[in-house]
Tab-separated table of C-alpha atoms in Angstrom:
chain	number	residue	atom	x	y	z
A	218	UNK	CA	-110.800	50.440	147.410
A	219	UNK	CA	-114.328	50.880	148.704
A	220	UNK	CA	-114.174	54.673	148.829
A	221	UNK	CA	-112.870	54.968	145.282
A	222	UNK	CA	-115.414	52.457	143.987
A	223	UNK	CA	-118.271	54.348	145.632
A	224	UNK	CA	-116.994	57.633	144.229
A	225	UNK	CA	-117.045	56.346	140.661
A	226	UNK	CA	-120.468	54.753	141.132
A	227	UNK	CA	-121.826	58.132	142.239
A	228	UNK	CA	-120.128	59.904	139.323
A	229	UNK	CA	-121.454	57.327	136.837
A	230	UNK	CA	-124.976	57.600	138.237
A	231	UNK	CA	-124.825	61.390	138.071
A	232	UNK	CA	-123.712	61.392	134.438
A	233	UNK	CA	-126.392	58.848	133.520
A	234	UNK	CA	-129.172	60.871	135.119
A	235	UNK	CA	-127.951	64.159	133.659
A	236	UNK	CA	-127.500	62.579	130.207
A	237	UNK	CA	-131.047	61.197	130.189
A	238	UNK	CA	-132.496	64.503	131.446
A	239	UNK	CA	-130.505	66.455	128.855
A	240	UNK	CA	-131.653	64.131	126.097
A	241	UNK	CA	-135.273	64.365	127.229
A	242	UNK	CA	-135.232	68.157	127.453
A	243	UNK	CA	-133.751	68.489	123.963
A	244	UNK	CA	-136.102	65.753	122.611
A	245	UNK	CA	-132.959	63.838	121.557
A	246	UNK	CA	-132.509	66.251	118.605
A	247	UNK	CA	-129.045	67.273	119.762
A	248	UNK	CA	-127.155	63.966	119.923
A	249	UNK	CA	-123.703	65.131	121.020
A	250	UNK	CA	-124.575	66.284	124.565
A	251	UNK	CA	-126.432	63.186	125.796
A	252	UNK	CA	-123.957	60.906	124.032
A	253	UNK	CA	-121.011	62.667	125.700
A	254	UNK	CA	-122.629	62.501	129.122
A	255	UNK	CA	-123.568	58.840	128.742
A	256	UNK	CA	-120.050	58.131	127.497
A	257	UNK	CA	-118.671	59.750	130.669
A	258	UNK	CA	-121.021	57.536	132.680
A	259	UNK	CA	-119.740	54.468	130.863
A	260	UNK	CA	-116.104	55.426	131.385
A	261	UNK	CA	-116.634	56.026	135.096
A	262	UNK	CA	-118.419	52.660	135.257
A	263	UNK	CA	-115.341	51.038	133.709
A	264	UNK	CA	-113.056	52.630	136.291
A	265	UNK	CA	-115.474	51.724	139.096
A	266	UNK	CA	-115.634	48.115	137.919
A	267	UNK	CA	-111.840	47.919	137.810
A	268	UNK	CA	-111.555	49.291	141.334
A	269	UNK	CA	-114.255	46.928	142.609
A	270	UNK	CA	-112.611	43.913	140.971
A	271	UNK	CA	-109.156	44.892	142.257
A	272	UNK	CA	-110.534	45.567	145.732
A	273	UNK	CA	-111.988	42.057	145.909
A	274	UNK	CA	-108.606	40.479	145.235
A	275	UNK	CA	-106.568	42.583	147.682
A	276	UNK	CA	-106.608	42.655	151.457
A	277	UNK	CA	-108.509	45.559	153.015
A	278	UNK	CA	-106.465	48.713	153.348
A	279	UNK	CA	-106.375	50.837	156.505
A	280	UNK	CA	-108.336	53.496	154.620
A	281	UNK	CA	-111.220	51.051	154.180
A	282	UNK	CA	-111.550	50.393	157.922
A	283	UNK	CA	-113.293	53.272	159.730
A	284	UNK	CA	-112.030	52.067	163.117
A	285	UNK	CA	-108.384	51.737	162.028
A	286	UNK	CA	-105.886	53.809	164.006
A	287	UNK	CA	-103.787	56.431	162.279
A	288	UNK	CA	-100.672	54.358	162.880
A	289	UNK	CA	-102.074	51.575	160.649
A	290	UNK	CA	-101.214	53.624	157.550
A	291	UNK	CA	-97.892	54.683	158.965
A	292	UNK	CA	-94.891	54.356	156.737
A	293	UNK	CA	-92.333	56.147	154.640
A	294	UNK	CA	-93.971	58.928	152.643
A	295	UNK	CA	-90.776	60.187	151.057
A	296	UNK	CA	-88.356	62.987	151.686
A	297	UNK	CA	-89.547	66.567	151.405
A	298	UNK	CA	-87.025	69.346	151.690
A	299	UNK	CA	-88.016	71.797	154.416
A	300	UNK	CA	-85.746	74.599	153.228
A	301	UNK	CA	-85.897	74.438	149.440
A	302	UNK	CA	-86.502	77.665	147.553
A	303	UNK	CA	-86.582	75.971	144.138
A	304	UNK	CA	-90.385	75.527	143.929
A	305	UNK	CA	-90.734	79.316	143.890
A	306	UNK	CA	-88.700	79.911	140.702
A	307	UNK	CA	-90.285	76.838	139.144
A	308	UNK	CA	-93.779	78.202	139.807
A	309	UNK	CA	-92.783	81.625	138.487
A	310	UNK	CA	-91.337	80.127	135.320
A	311	UNK	CA	-94.465	77.981	134.886
A	312	UNK	CA	-96.506	81.189	135.076
A	313	UNK	CA	-94.295	82.705	132.372
A	314	UNK	CA	-94.696	79.557	130.244
A	315	UNK	CA	-98.495	79.697	130.441
A	316	UNK	CA	-98.470	83.429	129.835
A	317	UNK	CA	-96.301	82.726	126.802
A	318	UNK	CA	-99.011	80.458	125.405
A	319	UNK	CA	-101.353	83.439	125.402
A	320	UNK	CA	-98.909	86.207	124.457
A	321	UNK	CA	-96.374	84.691	122.117
A	322	UNK	CA	-93.922	81.906	121.495
A	323	UNK	CA	-90.938	84.079	122.402
A	324	UNK	CA	-92.183	84.361	125.992
A	325	UNK	CA	-92.955	80.634	126.061
A	326	UNK	CA	-89.370	79.835	125.076
A	327	UNK	CA	-87.959	82.173	127.740
A	328	UNK	CA	-90.222	80.568	130.349
A	329	UNK	CA	-89.132	77.079	129.300
A	330	UNK	CA	-85.482	78.078	129.713
A	331	UNK	CA	-86.157	79.339	133.234
A	332	UNK	CA	-88.259	76.249	134.024
A	333	UNK	CA	-85.449	73.975	132.863
A	334	UNK	CA	-82.968	75.780	135.101
A	335	UNK	CA	-85.380	75.596	138.054
A	336	UNK	CA	-85.991	71.863	137.596
A	337	UNK	CA	-82.250	71.203	137.349
A	338	UNK	CA	-81.623	73.291	140.463
A	339	UNK	CA	-84.360	71.540	142.426
A	340	UNK	CA	-83.167	68.113	141.334
A	341	UNK	CA	-79.529	68.676	142.199
A	342	UNK	CA	-79.865	70.858	145.313
A	343	UNK	CA	-78.604	68.049	147.559
A	344	UNK	CA	-75.556	67.327	145.408
A	345	UNK	CA	-73.859	70.692	145.926
A	346	UNK	CA	-73.446	73.350	148.565
A	347	UNK	CA	-74.326	73.419	152.242
A	348	UNK	CA	-76.841	70.550	152.200
A	349	UNK	CA	-74.880	68.107	150.011
A	350	UNK	CA	-75.364	64.518	150.971
């Protein structure tokens, strides 16, 4: 958890510095900007503290050891279909859905219908046809 902890410490420090600079430049007359930036710093500090505290309780991971071999993190990553065409219609229907948010609800509804069909097809592609399990 060292890498994640360090990342959130850097993010929190950045937001603190930028919030103080922004407040100083505006003479603290505009309270929303510095408050928002300092709030982001506080939230990243909360996440960083959680990761630091959790990292102390757990054994070191292979990602935390720079000299660890690649095989140390070896394991089952899941099954990914090498021949599936279903992500293509799902991406196209997602594009139609987001276009429907800009154009009109009728296009959004059509895109959601296509997206539903694409998700169902992708989910059940190994239950029917040539590659059925």
